[in-house]
Amino acid sequence: MVEVYIPYLTRVEGHGNIVVKEKDGKIECRWEIPESPRFYEAMVRGKPWDKVAHITSRICGICAAGHTLASIKATEDAFGMKPTEQTWLLRMLLNYGEQIQSHSLHAFFLALPDFAGAPSVIHLIPSHKDAVLAAVRLKKLGNDIADLIGGRAVHPCCALVGGFGRIPTEKELLTLKSKLQQGQEDIKLMTTVYASLKKNIPNFERKTEYISLHWDKEYPWIDGDIVSSEAGVVPYREYLKFIHEWVKSYSSAKRAKNVFSSYTVGPLARVNNNYKQLLDSAKEVSEKLGLKIPSHNPFHSNLCRVVELVHCIDDAIAKIDKLLAKGLKEEGLQVAPRAGRGVGAVEVPRGLLVHDYTYDATGHIANANLVIPTNQNHENIEDDFRAWVPSLIKQKLSDEQIGFNLSMLVRSYDPCISCSTHLLKVDFKRE
């Protein structure tokens, strides 16, 4: 029996184990999640409406704004509230800050070294110094947006049910616009780097169901209904018609399926389902990167992150221009709690996020259901293993090479397993 064990592979978040066993031509593949449960759904039960978003933002340090917005939208949906245009524009900016933070971190610091043949981004500094510095500036740009609009870079405190606790000034928005214009130049450089390395992306495809938000008006981030590439569209409040969760004995995280044995969410699903809604500048980058839509190659998620970065930066400038043209004003927060159920569905960097709350008459949570993007991707990752491993074995790759390829595949999903970077254990066995 041959066994390969990689105990501390970096550039993923949380604890996940890849296990592949081969015996007499029979192959078993597992994507194991040994993380401890976190019980956020139970944690918010009994909590008042004005505390819930602050609690759920702590689910993730990277997707804190997304959890805040999903929570706020669920509460407003339950209370029959609609945001003002100014609030919506500011929420879009907050969302863009998160997308820029996360996509720049993953595409340029976590994924790019794989395609460049480097162990980490540090090793790229001698050959790609300008690109690394541009990536750092893009990450800081996302932080700056979150800090200005949300009140701080992590776990926003200014985004509230009904509006914002603080409105940015015209001067602050003009300064932010200037930073975004620098971001436009930085993303051009990063696009060129990715285009030069796209030949190193593995050529693996598997027919997959893609689920995301869809909105006719523009690219969907915090609005729209839920679309499946295989099953059409359902209203966001009826998400359970598409999302069927279940568990496996070797995974503490839920799995999800719909038409097939699994589906995927995230940047590839969004671009596949909403390509027409992308800005022209983002479509041009898609063509430069050689992205053919629809794509069934999970490694193309990294290309989609670059495409979405262009869209987010350019549209953030447009949203700021709209806010400045209309004039900023203080808006009172008027909330009337009532009994009812509300659903908030948004797109965070890793895919579709759903918060589903039921409130009692006093405005306290009676029940909650949270559907996290990475949970929806776990089974799809495992199905990718099953489809790809036989081909890797036929190529007579070493155990180390197979382990590297599967690790790179997992990284393409950018899994947020526990919101902290720990290890990815690869356990490959042949008998």
C-alpha positions as a printed NumPy array, in Angstrom:
array([[  0.   ,   0.   ,   0.   ],
       [  1.236,   3.472,  -0.911],
       [  0.189,   6.396,   1.228],
       [  0.831,  10.103,   0.778],
       [  0.095,  12.542,   3.58 ],
       [  0.322,  16.342,   3.282],
       [ -0.322,  17.648,   6.802],
       [  0.029,  21.413,   6.469],
       [ -0.911,  22.559,   2.984],
       [ -1.693,  26.259,   3.302],
       [ -3.916,  28.665,   1.362],
       [ -7.28 ,  27.268,   2.427],
       [ -9.51 ,  28.322,   5.301],
       [-10.283,  25.853,   8.058],
       [ -9.846,  22.106,   8.358],
       [-10.503,  19.805,   5.417],
       [ -9.12 ,  16.378,   4.564],
       [ -8.745,  14.876,   1.106],
       [ -8.795,  11.083,   1.213],
       [ -8.369,   8.916,  -1.884],
       [ -8.107,   5.13 ,  -1.697],
       [ -7.412,   2.797,  -4.588],
       [ -7.654,  -0.994,  -4.291],
       [ -8.058,  -3.509,  -7.106],
       [ -9.063,  -0.726,  -9.469],
       [-11.779,   0.541,  -7.142],
       [-11.417,   4.166,  -6.121],
       [-12.938,   5.857,  -3.076],
       [-12.798,   9.642,  -2.754],
       [-13.696,  11.702,   0.283],
       [-13.771,  15.39 ,   1.138],
       [-13.918,  15.234,   4.923],
       [-14.835,  18.185,   7.148],
       [-13.823,  17.573,  10.786],
       [-14.648,  21.083,  12.044],
       [-16.705,  21.42 ,  15.207],
       [-20.286,  22.741,  14.826],
       [-20.719,  26.442,  15.637],
       [-24.455,  26.622,  16.431],
       [-25.163,  30.138,  15.151],
       [-28.746,  29.201,  14.298],
       [-29.328,  28.324,  17.945],
       [-27.276,  31.291,  19.119],
       [-29.621,  33.881,  17.595],
       [-32.804,  32.225,  18.846],
       [-34.491,  34.519,  21.365],
       [-32.353,  37.514,  20.379],
       [-33.979,  40.899,  19.538],
       [-34.051,  42.116,  15.944],
       [-31.456,  44.86 ,  16.45 ],
       [-28.798,  42.438,  17.728],
       [-29.062,  39.627,  15.171],
       [-26.981,  41.113,  12.333],
       [-24.144,  41.983,  14.712],
       [-24.08 ,  38.378,  15.933],
       [-24.261,  36.694,  12.539],
       [-21.548,  38.914,  11.055],
       [-19.159,  37.006,  13.347],
       [-19.768,  33.824,  11.365],
       [-17.025,  34.948,   8.993],
       [-14.335,  37.6  ,   9.107],
       [-14.094,  37.773,   5.312],
       [-17.826,  37.596,   4.541],
       [-18.889,  39.679,   7.541],
       [-20.536,  42.326,   5.353],
       [-22.424,  39.65 ,   3.419],
       [-23.768,  38.05 ,   6.576],
       [-24.714,  41.49 ,   7.878],
       [-26.598,  42.347,   4.685],
       [-28.323,  38.944,   4.482],
       [-29.393,  39.286,   8.112],
       [-30.655,  42.847,   7.648],
       [-32.554,  41.877,   4.498],
       [-34.182,  38.908,   6.266],
       [-35.303,  41.138,   9.141],
       [-36.616,  43.839,   6.804],
       [-38.414,  41.174,   4.774],
       [-40.11 ,  39.909,   7.935],
       [-41.108,  43.438,   8.979],
       [-42.318,  44.481,   5.517],
       [-39.614,  47.131,   5.032],
       [-37.982,  48.415,   1.845],
       [-34.672,  50.329,   1.824],
       [-34.383,  53.805,   0.342],
       [-32.335,  54.29 ,  -2.823],
       [-29.519,  55.892,  -0.836],
       [-29.428,  52.943,   1.562],
       [-29.417,  50.489,  -1.346],
       [-26.522,  52.29 ,  -3.04 ],
       [-24.499,  52.323,   0.176],
       [-25.218,  48.627,   0.722],
       [-23.997,  47.916,  -2.795],
       [-20.762,  49.751,  -2.   ],
       [-20.38 ,  47.761,   1.217],
       [-20.888,  44.575,  -0.771],
       [-18.301,  45.666,  -3.336],
       [-15.791,  46.271,  -0.57 ],
       [-16.216,  42.676,   0.547],
       [-15.994,  41.258,  -2.98 ],
       [-12.805,  43.235,  -3.663],
       [-11.3  ,  42.216,  -0.309],
       [-11.979,  38.523,  -0.797],
       [-11.418,  38.143,  -4.545],
       [ -8.097,  39.992,  -4.48 ],
       [ -6.934,  37.895,  -1.531],
       [ -7.873,  34.59 ,  -3.124],
       [ -7.114,  35.2  ,  -6.796],
       [ -3.731,  36.815,  -6.239],
       [ -2.438,  35.475,  -2.905],
       [ -3.961,  32.002,  -2.531],
       [ -4.598,  30.708,  -6.066],
       [ -2.078,  32.489,  -8.297],
       [  1.011,  30.752,  -6.822],
       [ -0.401,  27.396,  -7.997],
       [ -0.502,  28.525, -11.618],
       [  2.857,  30.299, -11.385],
       [  4.597,  27.239,  -9.936],
       [  5.471,  29.019,  -6.694],
       [  4.94 ,  27.816,  -3.114],
       [  3.553,  31.209,  -2.046],
       [  3.05 ,  34.768,  -3.231],
       [  6.268,  35.758,  -1.429],
       [  8.228,  33.714,  -3.955],
       [  6.673,  35.737,  -6.795],
       [  8.12 ,  39.049,  -5.62 ],
       [ 11.433,  38.736,  -7.533],
       [  9.671,  38.049, -10.855],
       [  6.322,  39.828, -10.374],
       [  7.006,  42.625,  -7.87 ],
       [  4.701,  45.178,  -9.53 ],
       [  1.863,  42.642,  -9.671],
       [  2.278,  41.672,  -6.012],
       [  2.202,  45.333,  -4.961],
       [ -0.899,  45.884,  -7.108],
       [ -2.557,  42.913,  -5.395],
       [ -1.752,  44.398,  -1.988],
       [ -3.295,  47.725,  -3.039],
       [ -6.441,  45.975,  -4.289],
       [ -6.823,  44.136,  -0.991],
       [ -6.397,  47.424,   0.883],
       [ -8.948,  49.06 ,  -1.435],
       [-11.54 ,  46.53 ,  -0.318],
       [-10.623,  47.189,   3.307],
       [-10.957,  50.948,   2.8  ],
       [-14.446,  50.602,   1.295],
       [-15.578,  48.384,   4.164],
       [-14.069,  50.783,   6.697],
       [-15.764,  53.87 ,   5.246],
       [-19.203,  52.428,   4.518],
       [-19.424,  49.796,   7.243],
       [-17.634,  51.683,  10.005],
       [-14.681,  49.298,  10.195],
       [-12.839,  46.861,   7.946],
       [-14.331,  43.752,   9.6  ],
       [-17.784,  43.172,  11.138],
       [-19.548,  46.375,   9.998],
       [-21.215,  48.382,  12.743],
       [-22.847,  51.136,  10.654],
       [-25.072,  48.943,   8.454],
       [-28.375,  48.616,  10.303],
       [-31.939,  47.465,   9.8  ],
       [-33.598,  50.377,   7.996],
       [-30.451,  52.18 ,   6.873],
       [-27.046,  53.288,   8.149],
       [-25.89 ,  54.65 ,  11.476],
       [-23.421,  56.93 ,   9.709],
       [-23.529,  58.381,   6.194],
       [-20.173,  59.099,   4.477],
       [-19.442,  62.672,   3.49 ],
       [-19.065,  63.902,  -0.076],
       [-15.336,  64.426,   0.501],
       [-14.918,  60.863,   1.764],
       [-16.698,  59.435,  -1.268],
       [-14.551,  61.515,  -3.632],
       [-11.42 ,  60.202,  -1.917],
       [-12.747,  56.66 ,  -2.239],
       [-13.503,  57.241,  -5.917],
       [ -9.882,  58.256,  -6.456],
       [ -8.721,  55.017,  -4.823],
       [-11.084,  53.022,  -7.035],
       [ -9.63 ,  54.708, -10.116],
       [ -6.185,  53.528,  -8.984],
       [ -7.784,  50.108,  -8.536],
       [ -8.799,  50.161, -12.199],
       [ -5.125,  50.417, -13.155],
       [ -4.094,  47.715, -10.685],
       [ -6.666,  45.214, -11.927],
       [ -5.465,  45.773, -15.505],
       [ -2.008,  44.625, -14.432],
       [ -3.383,  41.604, -12.574],
       [ -5.505,  40.67 , -15.581],
       [ -2.381,  40.663, -17.746],
       [ -0.622,  38.386, -15.251],
       [ -3.533,  35.931, -15.169],
       [ -3.79 ,  35.959, -18.967],
       [ -0.107,  35.018, -19.202],
       [ -0.607,  32.047, -16.859],
       [ -3.982,  30.743, -18.067],
       [ -2.215,  27.987, -20.031],
       [ -1.249,  26.444, -16.678],
       [ -4.874,  26.02 , -15.579],
       [ -5.86 ,  22.309, -15.614],
       [ -8.212,  21.283, -18.399],
       [-10.826,  19.465, -16.304],
       [-14.546,  19.713, -17.008],
       [-17.613,  18.051, -15.509],
       [-21.277,  18.743, -16.198],
       [-22.434,  20.697, -13.152],
       [-25.549,  22.472, -11.92 ],
       [-24.919,  26.144, -11.15 ],
       [-27.112,  28.016,  -8.659],
       [-26.995,  31.745,  -7.943],
       [-29.089,  34.858,  -7.655],
       [-30.424,  36.349, -10.881],
       [-31.717,  39.886, -11.383],
       [-32.753,  41.325, -14.733],
       [-31.767,  44.898, -13.808],
       [-28.068,  44.304, -13.183],
       [-25.497,  41.777, -12.009],
       [-27.019,  40.259,  -8.858],
       [-25.32 ,  40.825,  -5.538],
       [-27.987,  41.738,  -2.981],
       [-31.148,  41.477,  -5.102],
       [-32.964,  38.973,  -7.274],
       [-34.44 ,  35.506,  -7.216],
       [-32.651,  32.16 ,  -7.297],
       [-31.747,  30.584, -10.628],
       [-30.505,  27.096, -11.454],
       [-28.76 ,  26.323, -14.724],
       [-30.802,  23.101, -14.825],
       [-34.127,  23.965, -13.167],
       [-35.104,  27.568, -13.919],
       [-35.955,  30.264, -11.372],
       [-37.715,  30.302,  -7.995],
       [-38.53 ,  33.321,  -5.777],
       [-35.808,  33.891,  -3.179],
       [-38.239,  33.106,  -0.348],
       [-38.732,  29.629,  -1.859],
       [-35.034,  28.722,  -1.792],
       [-35.784,  25.317,  -0.239],
       [-37.206,  24.188,  -3.591],
       [-33.627,  24.177,  -4.904],
       [-31.471,  23.741,  -1.819],
       [-31.832,  20.249,  -0.338],
       [-29.402,  19.853,   2.547],
       [-28.209,  16.567,   4.004],
       [-25.301,  15.183,   6.023],
       [-22.554,  12.593,   5.689],
       [-21.052,  10.628,   8.554],
       [-17.521,  11.883,   7.904],
       [-18.436,  15.56 ,   7.568],
       [-19.606,  17.921,  10.289],
       [-20.76 ,  20.337,   7.57 ],
       [-23.993,  19.914,   5.641],
       [-24.029,  18.944,   1.954],
       [-26.538,  20.142,  -0.656],
       [-28.037,  18.852,  -3.892],
       [-30.831,  19.653,  -6.349],
       [-31.145,  18.21 ,  -9.872],
       [-27.886,  16.232,  -9.752],
       [-26.097,  14.649,  -6.794],
       [-24.553,  18.06 ,  -6.107],
       [-24.396,  21.628,  -7.394],
       [-22.074,  24.562,  -7.015],
       [-22.357,  28.224,  -6.052],
       [-19.814,  31.021,  -6.309],
       [-18.139,  33.142,  -8.988],
       [-18.334,  30.502, -11.738],
       [-22.043,  29.958, -11.044],
       [-22.706,  33.711, -11.006],
       [-20.878,  34.37 , -14.268],
       [-22.426,  31.347, -15.987],
       [-25.93 ,  32.394, -14.937],
       [-25.573,  36.178, -15.298],
       [-23.011,  36.871, -18.006],
       [-25.357,  39.274, -19.804],
       [-25.611,  41.456, -16.681],
       [-21.839,  42.015, -16.438],
       [-20.505,  45.438, -17.383],
       [-18.902,  45.637, -20.822],
       [-15.492,  46.185, -19.222],
       [-15.847,  42.895, -17.33 ],
       [-16.924,  41.07 , -20.49 ],
       [-13.824,  42.384, -22.263],
       [-11.626,  40.948, -19.511],
       [-13.496,  37.652, -19.757],
       [-12.595,  37.487, -23.446],
       [ -8.972,  38.413, -22.729],
       [ -8.766,  35.536, -20.251],
       [-10.257,  33.125, -22.788],
       [-13.304,  32.376, -20.658],
       [-16.013,  30.571, -22.639],
       [-19.506,  30.774, -21.125],
       [-20.933,  28.511, -19.904],
       [-17.818,  26.913, -18.459],
       [-17.815,  23.595, -16.604],
       [-14.19 ,  23.815, -15.473],
       [-14.078,  24.544, -11.705],
       [-10.6  ,  26.05 , -12.094],
       [-12.188,  28.845, -14.112],
       [-13.613,  30.158, -10.836],
       [-10.317,  31.993, -10.463],
       [-10.754,  33.67 , -13.846],
       [-14.302,  34.624, -12.85 ],
       [-12.964,  36.298,  -9.713],
       [-10.797,  38.551, -11.87 ],
       [-13.787,  39.314, -14.115],
       [-15.945,  40.161, -11.091],
       [-13.208,  42.376,  -9.654],
       [-13.338,  44.51 , -12.791],
       [-17.135,  44.695, -12.56 ],
       [-17.08 ,  45.593,  -8.849],
       [-14.479,  48.335,  -9.179],
       [-16.109,  49.951, -12.205],
       [-19.632,  49.749, -10.819],
       [-18.532,  51.042,  -7.408],
       [-17.388,  54.225,  -9.177],
       [-20.773,  54.453, -10.906],
       [-22.599,  53.998,  -7.595],
       [-20.527,  56.766,  -5.983],
       [-21.294,  59.1  ,  -8.887],
       [-24.99 ,  58.396,  -8.418],
       [-24.829,  59.099,  -4.679],
       [-22.989,  62.373,  -5.266],
       [-25.392,  63.458,  -7.995],
       [-28.423,  62.888,  -5.765],
       [-26.83 ,  64.381,  -2.662],
       [-26.253,  62.616,   0.641],
       [-28.699,  63.06 ,   3.485],
       [-29.33 ,  61.705,   6.943],
       [-32.248,  59.275,   7.029],
       [-34.002,  58.309,  10.226],
       [-34.166,  54.643,  11.193],
       [-37.825,  53.73 ,  11.623],
       [-38.433,  50.077,  12.484],
       [-41.75 ,  48.541,  13.545],
       [-41.158,  44.933,  14.654],
       [-43.895,  42.41 ,  13.988],
       [-44.376,  38.664,  13.892],
       [-43.481,  37.016,  10.613],
       [-40.943,  35.216,   8.476],
       [-38.317,  36.914,   6.345],
       [-35.616,  35.695,   3.98 ],
       [-32.456,  37.504,   2.964],
       [-30.563,  36.112,  -0.038],
       [-27.297,  37.709,  -1.159],
       [-24.188,  36.736,  -3.074],
       [-21.033,  36.701,  -0.97 ],
       [-17.654,  35.992,  -2.622],
       [-18.065,  32.232,  -2.245],
       [-21.652,  32.103,  -3.482],
       [-25.298,  32.216,  -2.508],
       [-25.94 ,  32.992,   1.164],
       [-29.404,  32.72 ,   2.712],
       [-30.631,  33.891,   6.117],
       [-34.165,  32.787,   7.01 ],
       [-35.706,  34.193,  10.225],
       [-39.035,  33.789,  11.958],
       [-39.852,  36.56 ,  14.463],
       [-42.398,  36.603,  17.26 ],
       [-44.657,  39.598,  17.934],
       [-42.051,  41.241,  20.186],
       [-39.358,  41.219,  17.496],
       [-37.349,  38.308,  18.884],
       [-36.055,  35.418,  16.767],
       [-38.193,  32.295,  17.154],
       [-36.392,  30.232,  14.53 ],
       [-33.485,  30.665,  12.117],
       [-31.994,  28.795,   9.179],
       [-28.692,  29.779,   7.588],
       [-27.474,  28.334,   4.288],
       [-23.742,  28.914,   3.822],
       [-22.075,  28.863,   0.369],
       [-19.246,  26.476,   1.218],
       [-21.723,  23.937,   2.601],
       [-23.391,  23.953,  -0.805],
       [-20.046,  23.292,  -2.505],
       [-18.754,  20.407,  -0.377],
       [-20.481,  17.601,  -2.261],
       [-19.618,  19.147,  -5.611],
       [-15.948,  19.114,  -4.615],
       [-16.234,  15.421,  -3.798],
       [-18.013,  14.709,  -7.09 ],
       [-15.152,  16.5  ,  -8.875],
       [-12.723,  14.157,  -7.116],
       [-14.648,  11.114,  -8.326],
       [-14.644,  12.394, -11.896],
       [-11.008,  13.521, -12.032],
       [ -9.038,  11.003,  -9.958],
       [ -9.364,   8.085, -12.45 ],
       [ -7.896,  10.337, -15.153],
       [ -5.039,  11.427, -12.896],
       [ -4.241,   7.798, -12.098],
       [ -4.3  ,   6.846, -15.792],
       [ -1.727,   9.575, -16.415],
       [  0.518,   7.632, -14.014],
       [  1.055,  10.668, -11.832],
       [  2.812,  10.161,  -8.538],
       [  0.837,  10.29 ,  -5.319],
       [  2.382,  13.681,  -4.617],
       [  1.273,  15.016,  -8.006],
       [ -2.261,  13.71 ,  -7.522],
       [ -2.37 ,  15.282,  -4.084],
       [ -1.184,  18.618,  -5.475],
       [ -3.8  ,  18.598,  -8.254],
       [ -6.644,  17.802,  -5.852],
       [ -5.428,  20.436,  -3.403],
       [ -5.408,  22.993,  -6.213],
       [ -8.944,  21.91 ,  -7.135],
       [-10.186,  22.498,  -3.589],
       [ -8.5  ,  25.893,  -3.521],
       [-10.341,  26.896,  -6.703],
       [-13.571,  26.796,  -4.66 ],
       [-11.997,  29.075,  -2.025],
       [-13.727,  27.1  ,   0.744],
       [-14.426,  28.998,   3.942],
       [-14.494,  25.986,   6.222],
       [-14.028,  27.699,   9.556],
       [-13.069,  31.325,   8.783],
       [ -9.434,  30.776,   9.713],
       [ -6.591,  29.363,   7.621],
       [ -5.341,  26.077,   9.01 ],
       [ -4.595,  23.005,   6.934],
       [ -5.686,  20.794,   4.102],
       [ -4.676,  17.189,   4.744],
       [ -4.226,  14.991,   1.68 ],
       [ -4.318,  11.274,   2.394],
       [ -3.799,   9.121,  -0.725],
       [ -3.75 ,   5.342,  -0.365],
       [ -3.111,   2.571,  -2.868],
       [ -3.252,  -1.106,  -2.057]])
